[in-house]
PDB file of C-alpha atoms in Angstrom:
ATOM      1  CA  MET A 754      -5.287  -7.996 -11.561  1.00  0.00           C
ATOM      2  CA  ALA A 755      -7.385 -10.330 -13.669  1.00  0.00           C
ATOM      3  CA  GLU A 756      -5.065 -10.562 -16.657  1.00  0.00           C
ATOM      4  CA  ARG A 757      -1.423 -11.550 -16.864  1.00  0.00           C
ATOM      5  CA  PRO A 758       0.815  -8.455 -16.783  1.00  0.00           C
ATOM      6  CA  GLN A 759       2.349  -7.267 -20.049  1.00  0.00           C
ATOM      7  CA  ALA A 760       4.779  -4.688 -18.617  1.00  0.00           C
ATOM      8  CA  VAL A 761       6.347  -3.450 -15.389  1.00  0.00           C
ATOM      9  CA  VAL A 762       7.129   0.241 -14.863  1.00  0.00           C
ATOM     10  CA  VAL A 763       9.469   1.320 -12.066  1.00  0.00           C
ATOM     11  CA  GLY A 764      10.249   4.728 -10.599  1.00  0.00           C
ATOM     12  CA  CYS A 765      12.932   5.771  -8.136  1.00  0.00           C
ATOM     13  CA  SER A 766      15.036   8.723  -7.049  1.00  0.00           C
ATOM     14  CA  ALA A 767      17.447   9.111  -4.109  1.00  0.00           C
ATOM     15  CA  GLY A 768      19.016   5.712  -3.444  1.00  0.00           C
ATOM     16  CA  GLY A 769      17.521   4.420  -6.674  1.00  0.00           C
ATOM     17  CA  VAL A 770      20.640   3.132  -8.397  1.00  0.00           C
ATOM     18  CA  GLN A 771      21.403   0.820  -5.484  1.00  0.00           C
ATOM     19  CA  ALA A 772      17.729  -0.202  -5.209  1.00  0.00           C
ATOM     20  CA  LEU A 773      17.590  -0.991  -8.924  1.00  0.00           C
ATOM     21  CA  GLY A 774      20.705  -3.138  -8.543  1.00  0.00           C
ATOM     22  CA  VAL A 775      18.927  -5.212  -5.895  1.00  0.00           C
ATOM     23  CA  LEU A 776      15.685  -5.371  -7.894  1.00  0.00           C
ATOM     24  CA  LEU A 777      17.295  -6.300 -11.208  1.00  0.00           C
ATOM     25  CA  GLY A 778      19.642  -8.747  -9.500  1.00  0.00           C
ATOM     26  CA  GLY A 779      16.614 -10.742  -8.393  1.00  0.00           C
ATOM     27  CA  ILE A 780      14.596 -10.657 -11.607  1.00  0.00           C
ATOM     28  CA  SER A 781      14.348 -13.948 -13.481  1.00  0.00           C
ATOM     29  CA  PRO A 782      16.278 -14.096 -16.778  1.00  0.00           C
ATOM     30  CA  GLU A 783      13.060 -15.497 -18.301  1.00  0.00           C
ATOM     31  CA  LEU A 784      10.918 -12.456 -17.426  1.00  0.00           C
ATOM     32  CA  PRO A 785       8.187 -12.591 -20.090  1.00  0.00           C
ATOM     33  CA  LEU A 786       7.653  -8.824 -20.345  1.00  0.00           C
ATOM     34  CA  PRO A 787       9.542  -5.507 -20.528  1.00  0.00           C
ATOM     35  CA  LEU A 788      10.660  -3.616 -17.441  1.00  0.00           C
ATOM     36  CA  ILE A 789      10.643   0.177 -18.034  1.00  0.00           C
ATOM     37  CA  ILE A 790      12.411   2.455 -15.550  1.00  0.00           C
ATOM     38  CA  VAL A 791      12.623   6.146 -14.692  1.00  0.00           C
ATOM     39  CA  CYS A 792      15.480   6.819 -12.280  1.00  0.00           C
ATOM     40  CA  HIS A 793      16.264  10.368 -11.182  1.00  0.00           C
ATOM     41  CA  THR A 794      20.051  10.389 -11.032  1.00  0.00           C
ATOM     42  CA  GLY A 795      20.857  14.009 -11.792  1.00  0.00           C
ATOM     43  CA  SER A 796      23.289  12.709 -14.431  1.00  0.00           C
ATOM     44  CA  GLU A 797      23.089  13.064 -18.182  1.00  0.00           C
ATOM     45  CA  ASP A 798      25.005   9.792 -18.636  1.00  0.00           C
ATOM     46  CA  VAL A 799      22.264   7.175 -19.001  1.00  0.00           C
ATOM     47  CA  GLU A 800      24.689   4.905 -20.860  1.00  0.00           C
ATOM     48  CA  MET A 801      26.814   4.644 -17.719  1.00  0.00           C
ATOM     49  CA  LEU A 802      23.700   3.853 -15.650  1.00  0.00           C
ATOM     50  CA  CYS A 803      22.794   1.112 -18.139  1.00  0.00           C
ATOM     51  CA  ASP A 804      26.334  -0.303 -17.829  1.00  0.00           C
ATOM     52  CA  VAL A 805      26.168  -0.283 -14.012  1.00  0.00           C
ATOM     53  CA  LEU A 806      22.763  -1.967 -13.973  1.00  0.00           C
ATOM     54  CA  SER A 807      23.814  -4.490 -16.634  1.00  0.00           C
ATOM     55  CA  MET A 808      26.365  -5.845 -14.172  1.00  0.00           C
ATOM     56  CA  LYS A 809      23.518  -6.694 -11.758  1.00  0.00           C
ATOM     57  CA  SER A 810      20.858  -7.799 -14.242  1.00  0.00           C
ATOM     58  CA  ALA A 811      20.392 -11.131 -16.008  1.00  0.00           C
ATOM     59  CA  LEU A 812      18.313  -9.190 -18.559  1.00  0.00           C
ATOM     60  CA  PRO A 813      19.776  -6.811 -21.165  1.00  0.00           C
ATOM     61  CA  VAL A 814      19.609  -3.158 -20.038  1.00  0.00           C
ATOM     62  CA  GLN A 815      19.380  -0.330 -22.573  1.00  0.00           C
ATOM     63  CA  GLU A 816      18.324   3.271 -22.941  1.00  0.00           C
ATOM     64  CA  ALA A 817      14.772   3.619 -24.256  1.00  0.00           C
ATOM     65  CA  SER A 818      14.667   5.179 -27.709  1.00  0.00           C
ATOM     66  CA  GLU A 819      11.963   6.939 -29.704  1.00  0.00           C
ATOM     67  CA  ARG A 820       9.700   4.756 -31.911  1.00  0.00           C
ATOM     68  CA  HIS A 821      11.107   1.552 -30.402  1.00  0.00           C
ATOM     69  CA  ALA A 822       8.574  -0.942 -29.059  1.00  0.00           C
ATOM     70  CA  PRO A 823       9.488  -2.391 -25.659  1.00  0.00           C
ATOM     71  CA  ALA A 824      10.289  -6.102 -25.917  1.00  0.00           C
ATOM     72  CA  ALA A 825       9.801  -8.884 -23.391  1.00  0.00           C
ATOM     73  CA  GLY A 826      12.836  -9.824 -21.337  1.00  0.00           C
ATOM     74  CA  ARG A 827      14.508  -6.416 -21.625  1.00  0.00           C
ATOM     75  CA  VAL A 828      15.071  -3.497 -19.252  1.00  0.00           C
ATOM     76  CA  TYR A 829      14.629   0.044 -20.584  1.00  0.00           C
ATOM     77  CA  ILE A 830      15.938   3.178 -18.861  1.00  0.00           C
ATOM     78  CA  ALA A 831      14.360   6.567 -19.625  1.00  0.00           C
ATOM     79  CA  PRO A 832      16.837   8.922 -21.301  1.00  0.00           C
ATOM     80  CA  ALA A 833      18.064  11.979 -19.415  1.00  0.00           C
ATOM     81  CA  GLY A 834      16.243  15.223 -20.161  1.00  0.00           C
ATOM     82  CA  TYR A 835      13.171  13.620 -21.783  1.00  0.00           C
ATOM     83  CA  HIS A 836       9.827  12.393 -20.542  1.00  0.00           C
ATOM     84  CA  LEU A 837       9.294   8.793 -21.649  1.00  0.00           C
ATOM     85  CA  LEU A 838       5.816   7.928 -22.939  1.00  0.00           C
ATOM     86  CA  LEU A 839       4.105   5.124 -24.812  1.00  0.00           C
ATOM     87  CA  GLU A 840       2.160   5.873 -27.977  1.00  0.00           C
ATOM     88  CA  ALA A 841      -1.122   4.179 -28.925  1.00  0.00           C
ATOM     89  CA  ASP A 842       0.866   1.693 -31.061  1.00  0.00           C
ATOM     90  CA  GLY A 843       2.980   0.697 -28.044  1.00  0.00           C
ATOM     91  CA  CYS A 844       6.184   2.411 -29.184  1.00  0.00           C
ATOM     92  CA  PHE A 845       8.198   4.723 -26.974  1.00  0.00           C
ATOM     93  CA  ALA A 846       7.908   8.474 -27.501  1.00  0.00           C
ATOM     94  CA  LEU A 847      10.130  11.175 -26.000  1.00  0.00           C
ATOM     95  CA  SER A 848       8.954  14.603 -24.894  1.00  0.00           C
ATOM     96  CA  VAL A 849      10.625  17.793 -23.712  1.00  0.00           C
ATOM     97  CA  ASP A 850       7.427  19.109 -22.112  1.00  0.00           C
ATOM     98  CA  ALA A 851       7.768  20.975 -18.830  1.00  0.00           C
ATOM     99  CA  ARG A 852       9.266  19.205 -15.839  1.00  0.00           C
ATOM    100  CA  VAL A 853       6.852  17.367 -13.544  1.00  0.00           C
ATOM    101  CA  CYS A 854       7.771  17.298  -9.829  1.00  0.00           C
ATOM    102  CA  TYR A 855      10.958  19.130 -10.850  1.00  0.00           C
ATOM    103  CA  SER A 856      11.934  16.167 -13.011  1.00  0.00           C
ATOM    104  CA  ARG A 857      12.329  15.258 -16.666  1.00  0.00           C
ATOM    105  CA  PRO A 858      12.053  12.327 -17.079  1.00  0.00           C
ATOM    106  CA  SER A 859       9.106  12.148 -14.705  1.00  0.00           C
ATOM    107  CA  ILE A 860       7.868   8.929 -13.157  1.00  0.00           C
ATOM    108  CA  ASP A 861       4.291  10.258 -13.203  1.00  0.00           C
ATOM    109  CA  VAL A 862       4.454  10.882 -16.958  1.00  0.00           C
ATOM    110  CA  LEU A 863       5.690   7.355 -17.725  1.00  0.00           C
ATOM    111  CA  PHE A 864       3.244   5.699 -15.326  1.00  0.00           C
ATOM    112  CA  GLN A 865       0.247   7.660 -16.676  1.00  0.00           C
ATOM    113  CA  ALA A 866       1.129   6.920 -20.310  1.00  0.00           C
ATOM    114  CA  ALA A 867       1.750   3.242 -19.552  1.00  0.00           C
ATOM    115  CA  ALA A 868      -1.544   3.009 -17.618  1.00  0.00           C
ATOM    116  CA  LEU A 869      -3.438   4.283 -20.666  1.00  0.00           C
ATOM    117  CA  HIS A 870      -1.696   1.790 -22.940  1.00  0.00           C
ATOM    118  CA  TYR A 871      -1.541  -1.381 -20.808  1.00  0.00           C
ATOM    119  CA  ARG A 872      -4.533  -0.707 -18.516  1.00  0.00           C
ATOM    120  CA  GLN A 873      -5.103  -3.726 -16.216  1.00  0.00           C
ATOM    121  CA  ARG A 874      -2.076  -5.534 -17.671  1.00  0.00           C
ATOM    122  CA  LEU A 875       0.439  -3.174 -16.001  1.00  0.00           C
ATOM    123  CA  VAL A 876       2.425  -3.389 -12.769  1.00  0.00           C
ATOM    124  CA  GLY A 877       3.770  -0.147 -11.294  1.00  0.00           C
ATOM    125  CA  VAL A 878       6.582  -0.127  -8.735  1.00  0.00           C
ATOM    126  CA  VAL A 879       7.634   2.876  -6.648  1.00  0.00           C
ATOM    127  CA  LEU A 880      11.011   2.539  -4.955  1.00  0.00           C
ATOM    128  CA  THR A 881      13.101   4.813  -2.752  1.00  0.00           C
ATOM    129  CA  GLY A 882      13.081   8.551  -3.492  1.00  0.00           C
ATOM    130  CA  ALA A 883      13.063  12.029  -2.000  1.00  0.00           C
ATOM    131  CA  ASN A 884      10.048  13.650  -3.680  1.00  0.00           C
ATOM    132  CA  ASP A 885       6.473  12.702  -4.595  1.00  0.00           C
ATOM    133  CA  ASP A 886       7.014  11.920  -8.292  1.00  0.00           C
ATOM    134  CA  GLY A 887       5.288   8.650  -9.109  1.00  0.00           C
ATOM    135  CA  ALA A 888       2.398   8.956  -6.652  1.00  0.00           C
ATOM    136  CA  LYS A 889      -0.126  10.343  -9.173  1.00  0.00           C
ATOM    137  CA  GLY A 890       1.132   7.932 -11.815  1.00  0.00           C
ATOM    138  CA  LEU A 891       0.707   4.976  -9.479  1.00  0.00           C
ATOM    139  CA  LYS A 892      -2.853   6.152  -8.795  1.00  0.00           C
ATOM    140  CA  ALA A 893      -3.477   6.199 -12.570  1.00  0.00           C
ATOM    141  CA  ILE A 894      -2.208   2.616 -12.808  1.00  0.00           C
ATOM    142  CA  ARG A 895      -4.582   1.505 -10.047  1.00  0.00           C
ATOM    143  CA  ASP A 896      -7.462   3.511 -11.557  1.00  0.00           C
ATOM    144  CA  HIS A 897      -6.961   1.585 -14.834  1.00  0.00           C
ATOM    145  CA  GLY A 898      -6.992  -1.776 -13.054  1.00  0.00           C
ATOM    146  CA  GLY A 899      -3.239  -2.320 -12.862  1.00  0.00           C
ATOM    147  CA  LEU A 900      -1.252  -3.509  -9.857  1.00  0.00           C
ATOM    148  CA  ALA A 901       0.684  -1.134  -7.575  1.00  0.00           C
ATOM    149  CA  LEU A 902       3.754  -2.191  -5.583  1.00  0.00           C
ATOM    150  CA  VAL A 903       5.545   0.135  -3.182  1.00  0.00           C
ATOM    151  CA  GLN A 904       8.859  -0.370  -1.439  1.00  0.00           C
ATOM    152  CA  GLU A 905       8.381  -0.544   2.344  1.00  0.00           C
ATOM    153  CA  PRO A 906       9.421   2.977   3.435  1.00  0.00           C
ATOM    154  CA  GLY A 907      11.525   1.606   6.295  1.00  0.00           C
ATOM    155  CA  THR A 908      13.786  -0.155   3.754  1.00  0.00           C
ATOM    156  CA  CYS A 909      14.391   3.024   1.683  1.00  0.00           C
ATOM    157  CA  VAL A 910      17.370   5.360   1.565  1.00  0.00           C
ATOM    158  CA  ALA A 911      14.768   8.137   1.162  1.00  0.00           C
ATOM    159  CA  SER A 912      11.196   7.331   2.169  1.00  0.00           C
ATOM    160  CA  ALA A 913       9.355  10.425   0.821  1.00  0.00           C
ATOM    161  CA  MET A 914       8.516   8.891  -2.575  1.00  0.00           C
ATOM    162  CA  PRO A 915       7.002   5.614  -1.322  1.00  0.00           C
ATOM    163  CA  GLU A 916       5.214   7.463   1.494  1.00  0.00           C
ATOM    164  CA  ALA A 917       3.643   9.863  -1.042  1.00  0.00           C
ATOM    165  CA  ALA A 918       2.662   6.912  -3.250  1.00  0.00           C
ATOM    166  CA  LEU A 919       0.955   5.195  -0.318  1.00  0.00           C
ATOM    167  CA  ARG A 920      -0.820   8.387   0.728  1.00  0.00           C
ATOM    168  CA  ILE A 921      -2.071   9.300  -2.778  1.00  0.00           C
ATOM    169  CA  ALA A 922      -2.451   5.949  -4.538  1.00  0.00           C
ATOM    170  CA  GLY A 923      -2.353   3.234  -1.926  1.00  0.00           C
ATOM    171  CA  ALA A 924      -0.826  -0.089  -2.947  1.00  0.00           C
ATOM    172  CA  ASP A 925      -1.709  -3.676  -3.647  1.00  0.00           C
ATOM    173  CA  ALA A 926       1.487  -4.722  -1.879  1.00  0.00           C
ATOM    174  CA  VAL A 927       4.059  -2.934   0.302  1.00  0.00           C
ATOM    175  CA  LEU A 928       7.271  -4.955   0.352  1.00  0.00           C
ATOM    176  CA  PRO A 929      10.840  -4.706   1.573  1.00  0.00           C
ATOM    177  CA  LEU A 930      13.158  -4.082  -1.392  1.00  0.00           C
ATOM    178  CA  ILE A 931      14.590  -7.598  -1.272  1.00  0.00           C
ATOM    179  CA  ASP A 932      11.098  -9.124  -1.714  1.00  0.00           C
ATOM    180  CA  ILE A 933       9.970  -7.119  -4.767  1.00  0.00           C
ATOM    181  CA  ALA A 934      11.830  -9.127  -7.449  1.00  0.00           C
ATOM    182  CA  PRO A 935      10.597 -12.518  -6.141  1.00  0.00           C
ATOM    183  CA  PHE A 936       7.045 -11.105  -6.033  1.00  0.00           C
ATOM    184  CA  LEU A 937       7.336  -9.933  -9.672  1.00  0.00           C
ATOM    185  CA  ASN A 938       8.839 -13.258 -10.747  1.00  0.00           C
ATOM    186  CA  ARG A 939       5.914 -15.172  -9.211  1.00  0.00           C
ATOM    187  CA  LEU A 940       3.335 -12.732 -10.586  1.00  0.00           C
ATOM    188  CA  CYS A 941       4.684 -12.773 -14.120  1.00  0.00           C
ATOM    189  CA  HIS A 942       5.136 -16.536 -14.310  1.00  0.00           C
ATOM    190  CA  SER A 943       1.821 -17.534 -12.711  1.00  0.00           C
TER     191      SER A 943
END
């Protein structure tokens, strides 16, 4: 990654709420970019997820909303039932297109849209999960020059998602969950 990152996108599924708590608990309150998350929870209550994660995070956590531009130092959670994308102007867009990997929101959809927008200034993170959503999106991030981080499968509640990401996209770093936030802090402040 030649340029300083401008955004971090994160995807997770089974075990993801706990993993996000660990990740967000370690993120610096001075993070100079937005952190955008798709978490498959099976729940329609994204507001409750935001509340739970807010208790762990030094950064404000909110549901991503249509036509809102992601701001530095904030955490955005994809709304239930919608794919989360980024438009050419950098604003969020929501879509009810068909499910991808049985999911809407889909990690692949967010990662692919973010890769097109941020290109080499994007960091993608795949955490614990029980399907292969995120693998193709992580490949798109790497293909556009961005950085790919994958949770070490042995530290996952469900290792299928990071294993698929490693098989399909590879990674620039494979880290235990506890080491991902410090890595991002160093990367984004260097």
